[in-house]
Amino acid sequence: MQTLVTDQPEEAARHLNRGETVAFPTETVYGLGADALDPDAVAGIFRAKGRPSDNPLIVHVSSPDQISEVAQEIGDDARRLIERYFPGPLTLVLNKRDTLPDIVSAGLPTVGVRCPAHPQAAEFLRHCNHPVAAPSANVSGRPSPTDWQTVEHDLDGRIACLLRGEPSTIGLESTIVDCTTEPPLLLRSGAISLEALRELVPDIEVATSCRKGETPKSPGQKYRHYSPEAEIILVETSLKNLPTQPPAAWIGLSTPPAGATKSLQCRDLNEYARVLFGFFRTCDAEGIREIYCELPREEGIGRAIRERLVKAAG
Ligand code: TXA
Ligand code: MG
C-alpha cells in the first residue's frame, strides 16, 4: 500500500471516510484512526499495528455532542470531567452503545472516549463522518510516536494516509478514567494529574495494576509497552558516574552523570514527558544498549512519567 503524506485535514478525512486507515497528530501522541462504526476499517488498524485483538481502542470525537453516538448513561462524575477537560488529554471509559462494533471495544461493554484539543486533529475529526477509533500510531509494543517522522518509520506502506503536523506538545498518552465503576478508577496517568481530577471527583482511586488470574481493568495493561530495544534501568537519585560501560545513555532532571555516551537533562517535568519517547527512539537508532532513567517525583505529570518508565523497564 502507498502511504500518502498530507498537511490537509480535509484530505486525510476523505481517506478515512472511504474506510481507510489514517494517522493524525494529537497533543498527546500521534494516533492511527479508522471509522469507529465500520468494523472492516477498524480491522485495518489492528493489521497495520500488529495489535492483539483483545486490546480495545479509544474512540475520538470532534466535540462532546458526539459522545452520545458511541456511549450512553453518562453519570455526574463523567459530566463534570467532560465539562472541564473536553477537548483535552483525557479519555473517559463509559458504557458503550450497542451500535458501536465489538471490534472497537474488544468485546467489552464499555468504550474509551476522547476529544483531542489539537487544532489539526479537531479539524480532521470534524471532516470525518463518524467518531474515529484510534490507538497510538506505533507498531504494537514500541514507544508511542510523538512526531510524524516516527509514524512514517513504523507504518509507511501499511496505512493509507498520514496527516503531517507538528510534534506532540505533551508527549505521553492521555489520562484514562473509568467512570463505569464506583468509585471511578484512574487506569492510566497522563498530563491531567490525579490531583487535578480529584478536585472535580474527590473519590477517584488509582487502579491496582493487573494481578495474575484477574481480568485487567485496562486490557492494554497486560502488554509490554513503551519499550525501546535498549534495556531501561531506573534510578531514584542523581548519579555521579554511570555504573556501566558505554554505549549507555541517561535521561532525567539532575546533572547528567560522567561516562554517558548520550544524555538529556530536562528543565522540568513537562519537558521530560515531551521528549521521553523520542529519546528512546533515538537511543535505539544510535545503538545504545542501556538507558538510565531518573524517576521523577510522583506528583503532577511525574506520576505519568514514572508509570511509563516502570512499564518500559518491564
Ligand atoms: O493519548 C491517547 O490516548 C492516544 C491518542 C492517539 O489519543 N491513544 C492511545 O491509544 O494511547 P492506545 O490504544 O495506545 O491506548 C489506549 C489504552 C489501552 O491500554 C487500552 O487497553 C485502554 O486504553 N482502553 C481502551 N478502551 C478501554 C476500555 N473500554 N476499558 C478499559 N481500557 C480501555
Ligand atoms: Mg499505544
Coordinates of C-alpha atoms and ligand atoms in Angstrom, one line a residue:
M1 CA 0.0 0.0 0.0
Q2 CA 1.2 3.5 -0.8
T3 CA 1.1 5.9 2.2
L4 CA 0.0 9.4 1.2
V5 CA 1.6 12.2 3.4
T6 CA -0.5 15.3 3.6
D7 CA -0.9 18.6 5.6
Q8 CA -4.6 18.9 4.8
P9 CA -7.0 17.6 7.5
E10 CA -9.8 17.5 4.9
E11 CA -7.9 15.3 2.5
A12 CA -7.0 13.0 5.4
A13 CA -10.6 12.8 6.4
R14 CA -11.6 11.8 2.8
H15 CA -9.4 8.8 3.1
L16 CA -10.9 7.8 6.4
N17 CA -14.4 8.3 5.1
R18 CA -13.5 5.7 2.4
G19 CA -12.8 3.1 5.0
E20 CA -9.1 3.6 5.1
T21 CA -6.6 4.0 8.0
V22 CA -5.2 7.5 8.6
A23 CA -2.5 8.6 11.1
F24 CA -3.0 12.0 12.6
P25 CA -1.3 14.3 15.2
T26 CA -2.8 15.0 18.7
E27 CA -1.4 16.9 21.6
T28 CA -0.6 13.6 23.5
V29 CA 0.9 11.4 20.8
Y30 CA 0.1 10.6 17.1
G31 CA -2.9 8.3 16.6
L32 CA -3.9 5.7 13.9
G33 CA -7.5 6.2 13.0
A34 CA -10.4 4.5 11.2
D35 CA -14.1 5.0 11.1
A36 CA -15.3 3.6 14.5
L37 CA -18.6 2.5 13.1
D38 CA -17.0 0.4 10.2
P39 CA -15.7 -2.9 11.6
D40 CA -13.7 -3.7 8.4
A41 CA -11.9 -0.3 8.6
V42 CA -11.1 -0.8 12.3
A43 CA -9.7 -4.3 11.4
G44 CA -7.2 -2.4 9.3
I45 CA -5.8 -0.7 12.4
F46 CA -5.1 -4.0 14.2
R47 CA -3.4 -5.3 11.0
A48 CA -1.2 -2.3 10.5
K49 CA 0.0 -2.2 14.1
G50 CA 0.1 -5.9 14.7
R51 CA -2.1 -5.2 17.7
P52 CA -3.6 -8.1 19.7
S53 CA -7.4 -8.2 19.1
D54 CA -8.3 -8.2 22.8
N55 CA -6.9 -4.7 23.3
P56 CA -9.7 -2.1 22.9
L57 CA -9.3 1.2 21.0
I58 CA -10.1 4.7 22.2
V59 CA -12.9 6.5 20.2
H60 CA -12.1 10.1 19.2
V61 CA -14.9 12.7 18.9
S62 CA -14.9 16.1 17.4
S63 CA -17.0 17.6 20.2
P64 CA -18.7 16.5 23.4
D65 CA -22.0 16.4 21.5
Q66 CA -20.7 13.4 19.5
I67 CA -20.1 11.2 22.6
S68 CA -23.7 10.0 22.6
E69 CA -23.1 8.4 19.2
V70 CA -20.9 5.8 20.9
A71 CA -21.6 5.9 24.6
Q72 CA -24.6 6.0 26.9
E73 CA -25.6 6.6 30.6
I74 CA -23.1 9.4 31.2
G75 CA -23.1 10.0 35.0
D76 CA -22.5 13.1 37.0
D77 CA -18.8 12.5 37.6
A78 CA -18.2 11.9 33.8
R79 CA -20.2 15.1 33.0
R80 CA -18.1 17.2 35.3
L81 CA -14.9 15.8 33.8
I82 CA -16.2 16.4 30.2
E83 CA -17.2 20.0 31.0
R84 CA -13.8 20.8 32.4
Y85 CA -11.4 18.7 30.3
F86 CA -13.0 18.1 26.8
P87 CA -11.4 18.9 24.5
G88 CA -8.1 17.8 26.1
P89 CA -5.7 14.9 27.0
L90 CA -8.4 12.9 28.9
T91 CA -10.1 9.6 28.0
L92 CA -13.2 8.5 29.8
V93 CA -14.4 4.9 29.9
L94 CA -18.2 4.9 29.6
N95 CA -20.9 2.3 28.8
K96 CA -20.9 1.7 25.1
R97 CA -23.8 1.8 22.7
D98 CA -24.8 -1.5 21.0
T99 CA -24.3 0.2 17.6
L100 CA -20.6 0.5 18.3
P101 CA -18.9 -2.5 16.7
D102 CA -17.4 -5.1 19.2
I103 CA -14.0 -5.0 17.4
V104 CA -13.5 -1.4 18.8
S105 CA -14.2 -2.3 22.4
A106 CA -12.6 -5.8 22.1
G107 CA -15.9 -7.3 23.3
L108 CA -16.1 -5.1 26.5
P109 CA -19.4 -3.5 27.3
T110 CA -17.5 -0.2 27.7
V111 CA -15.8 2.3 25.4
G112 CA -13.0 4.8 26.0
V113 CA -13.9 8.3 24.6
R114 CA -11.6 11.2 24.0
C115 CA -11.9 14.7 22.3
P116 CA -8.4 15.9 21.3
A117 CA -7.6 19.7 21.7
H118 CA -5.0 19.7 18.9
P119 CA -6.3 22.1 16.2
Q120 CA -5.4 19.9 13.2
A121 CA -6.9 16.8 14.9
A122 CA -10.0 18.8 15.7
E123 CA -10.4 19.9 12.1
F124 CA -9.7 16.3 10.8
L125 CA -12.3 14.9 13.1
R126 CA -14.9 17.5 12.1
H127 CA -14.5 16.3 8.5
C128 CA -14.9 12.6 9.4
N129 CA -18.4 11.3 9.0
H130 CA -18.3 9.4 12.3
P131 CA -16.3 9.1 15.5
V132 CA -12.8 7.8 14.9
A133 CA -11.3 4.7 16.6
A134 CA -7.5 5.3 17.2
P135 CA -4.7 3.8 19.2
S136 CA -1.3 5.3 19.2
A137 CA 0.3 5.2 15.7
N138 CA 3.2 2.9 16.5
V139 CA 3.9 -0.8 15.7
S140 CA 2.5 -2.6 18.7
G141 CA 4.9 -2.7 21.7
R142 CA 7.1 0.2 20.6
P143 CA 7.0 3.7 22.2
S144 CA 4.2 5.9 21.0
P145 CA 5.2 8.3 18.2
T146 CA 5.4 12.0 19.1
D147 CA 6.3 13.2 15.6
W148 CA 5.2 12.3 12.0
Q149 CA 8.6 11.0 11.0
T150 CA 8.3 8.3 13.7
V151 CA 4.9 7.3 12.4
E152 CA 6.3 7.1 8.9
H153 CA 9.2 5.0 10.2
D154 CA 6.8 2.5 11.8
L155 CA 3.9 2.4 9.4
D156 CA 5.0 3.6 5.9
G157 CA 3.4 1.3 3.4
R158 CA 1.0 -0.2 6.0
I159 CA -1.5 2.7 6.2
A160 CA -3.4 4.8 3.5
C161 CA -2.6 8.3 4.8
L162 CA -0.5 10.3 7.3
L163 CA -1.7 13.8 8.3
R164 CA 1.6 15.6 8.9
G165 CA 1.7 18.1 11.8
E166 CA 4.0 19.5 14.5
P167 CA 5.5 17.3 17.2
S168 CA 3.1 16.5 20.0
T169 CA 3.3 19.1 22.8
I170 CA 2.6 16.7 25.7
G171 CA 4.4 13.6 24.5
L172 CA 2.6 11.0 26.7
E173 CA -0.7 9.3 26.1
S174 CA -4.0 10.6 27.6
T175 CA -5.1 10.1 31.2
I176 CA -7.7 7.4 31.3
V177 CA -10.5 7.4 33.9
D178 CA -13.1 4.6 34.2
C179 CA -16.4 6.2 35.0
T180 CA -18.4 3.0 34.9
T181 CA -17.2 1.9 38.4
E182 CA -17.9 3.2 41.9
P183 CA -15.6 4.9 42.8
P184 CA -14.2 5.9 39.4
L185 CA -10.7 4.5 38.6
L186 CA -7.6 6.1 37.2
L187 CA -6.5 3.4 34.7
R188 CA -3.6 5.4 33.1
S189 CA -1.8 8.5 34.3
G190 CA -1.3 11.4 31.9
A191 CA -1.0 15.2 31.7
I192 CA -4.2 15.7 33.6
S193 CA -3.0 14.7 37.0
L194 CA -4.6 12.7 39.8
E195 CA -4.6 15.8 41.9
A196 CA -6.4 17.8 39.2
L197 CA -9.0 15.0 38.7
R198 CA -9.7 14.8 42.5
E199 CA -10.6 18.5 42.5
L200 CA -13.7 17.5 40.5
V201 CA -14.2 13.9 41.6
P202 CA -12.7 13.6 45.1
D203 CA -13.1 9.8 45.4
I204 CA -11.2 8.7 42.3
E205 CA -9.0 5.7 43.1
V206 CA -5.9 4.5 41.3
A207 CA -6.4 1.1 39.7
T208 CA -4.0 -1.6 41.0
S209 CA -2.1 -2.9 38.0
C210 CA -3.5 -6.2 36.9
R211 CA -2.6 -9.3 39.0
K212 CA -2.2 -12.8 37.7
G213 CA -5.5 -14.5 37.0
E214 CA -7.6 -11.3 37.2
T215 CA -9.1 -9.6 34.2
P216 CA -7.1 -6.4 33.8
K217 CA -9.3 -3.3 34.0
S218 CA -7.5 -1.8 31.1
P219 CA -6.7 -4.7 28.8
G220 CA -3.6 -2.8 27.4
Q221 CA -2.0 -3.0 30.9
K222 CA -1.0 -6.6 30.4
Y223 CA 1.1 -6.0 27.3
R224 CA 4.7 -4.9 27.2
H225 CA 4.7 -1.2 26.3
Y226 CA 6.7 1.9 25.5
S227 CA 9.7 -0.3 25.1
P228 CA 12.9 0.6 23.3
E229 CA 15.3 -2.2 22.2
A230 CA 17.7 -0.9 24.8
E231 CA 17.5 -2.1 28.4
I232 CA 15.8 0.5 30.7
I233 CA 17.4 0.9 34.1
L234 CA 15.5 3.0 36.7
V235 CA 17.4 5.2 39.1
E236 CA 15.8 7.0 42.1
T237 CA 18.6 9.6 42.8
S238 CA 21.1 11.5 40.8
L239 CA 24.2 9.5 39.6
K240 CA 27.8 10.9 39.7
N241 CA 29.2 8.3 37.3
L242 CA 27.5 5.8 35.0
P243 CA 27.9 2.4 36.7
T244 CA 28.4 0.7 33.4
Q245 CA 30.4 0.6 30.1
P246 CA 29.2 2.6 27.1
P247 CA 27.2 2.6 24.9
A248 CA 24.8 3.7 27.6
A249 CA 22.5 6.8 27.9
W250 CA 21.0 8.8 30.7
I251 CA 17.8 11.0 30.9
G252 CA 16.5 12.9 33.8
L253 CA 16.3 16.2 35.7
S254 CA 19.6 16.2 37.6
T255 CA 23.1 17.0 36.3
P256 CA 24.0 14.1 33.9
P257 CA 26.5 11.5 35.2
A258 CA 30.0 11.2 33.8
G259 CA 30.6 8.5 31.3
A260 CA 27.3 8.5 29.4
T261 CA 27.5 8.2 25.6
K262 CA 24.5 10.3 25.4
S263 CA 22.5 12.3 28.0
L264 CA 19.5 14.5 28.1
Q265 CA 18.9 16.8 31.1
C266 CA 15.3 18.1 31.1
R267 CA 14.4 21.5 32.5
D268 CA 11.2 20.3 34.1
L269 CA 8.7 17.5 34.3
N270 CA 6.8 18.8 31.2
E271 CA 9.9 18.7 29.1
Y272 CA 10.7 15.2 30.4
A273 CA 7.3 14.0 29.3
R274 CA 7.6 15.6 25.9
V275 CA 11.0 14.2 25.0
L276 CA 11.0 10.8 26.6
F277 CA 9.6 8.6 23.8
G278 CA 11.7 10.4 21.2
F279 CA 14.8 9.8 23.3
F280 CA 14.1 6.1 23.5
R281 CA 13.8 6.0 19.7
T282 CA 17.0 8.0 19.1
C283 CA 18.9 5.7 21.5
D284 CA 17.8 2.7 19.6
A285 CA 18.8 4.3 16.3
E286 CA 22.2 5.0 17.7
G287 CA 22.8 1.5 19.1
I288 CA 22.6 2.4 22.8
R289 CA 22.4 -0.8 24.9
E290 CA 21.3 0.6 28.3
I291 CA 19.2 3.7 29.1
Y292 CA 19.4 5.0 32.7
C293 CA 16.2 6.9 33.5
E294 CA 15.9 9.1 36.6
L295 CA 12.5 8.5 38.3
P296 CA 10.7 11.8 39.0
R297 CA 8.6 12.6 42.0
E298 CA 5.1 11.1 41.9
E299 CA 3.2 14.3 41.5
G300 CA 1.6 16.1 38.6
I301 CA 2.7 14.6 35.3
G302 CA 5.6 13.0 37.2
R303 CA 3.2 10.1 38.0
A304 CA 2.6 9.5 34.3
I305 CA 6.4 9.6 33.5
R306 CA 7.1 7.1 36.3
E307 CA 4.3 4.8 35.1
R308 CA 5.8 4.8 31.5
L309 CA 9.3 4.2 32.9
V310 CA 8.3 1.3 35.1
K311 CA 6.5 -0.3 32.2
A312 CA 9.4 0.2 29.8
A313 CA 11.7 -1.4 32.3
G314 CA 9.4 -4.4 32.3
Ligands
TXA1 O1 -3.5 9.9 24.1 C1 -4.0 8.9 23.7 O2 -4.9 8.3 24.4 C2 -3.7 8.3 22.4 C3 -4.2 9.3 21.3 C4 -4.0 8.7 19.9 O3 -5.5 9.6 21.5 N1 -4.2 7.0 22.2 C5 -3.8 5.9 22.9 O4 -4.4 4.7 22.5 O5 -2.9 5.9 23.7 P1 -3.8 3.3 22.9 O6 -4.7 2.3 22.2 O7 -2.3 3.2 22.5 O8 -4.0 3.1 24.4 C6 -5.3 3.0 24.9 C7 -5.4 2.3 26.2 C8 -5.1 0.8 26.1 O9 -4.3 0.4 27.2 C9 -6.4 0.2 26.2 O10 -6.4 -1.1 26.7 C10 -7.2 1.1 27.0 O11 -6.7 2.4 26.6 N2 -8.6 1.1 26.8 C11 -9.3 1.4 25.6 N3 -10.6 1.1 25.8 C12 -10.8 0.7 27.0 C13 -12.0 0.3 27.8 N4 -13.2 0.3 27.3 N5 -11.8 0.0 29.1 C14 -10.5 0.0 29.6 N6 -9.4 0.3 29.0 C15 -9.5 0.7 27.7
MG2 MG -0.5 2.6 22.4

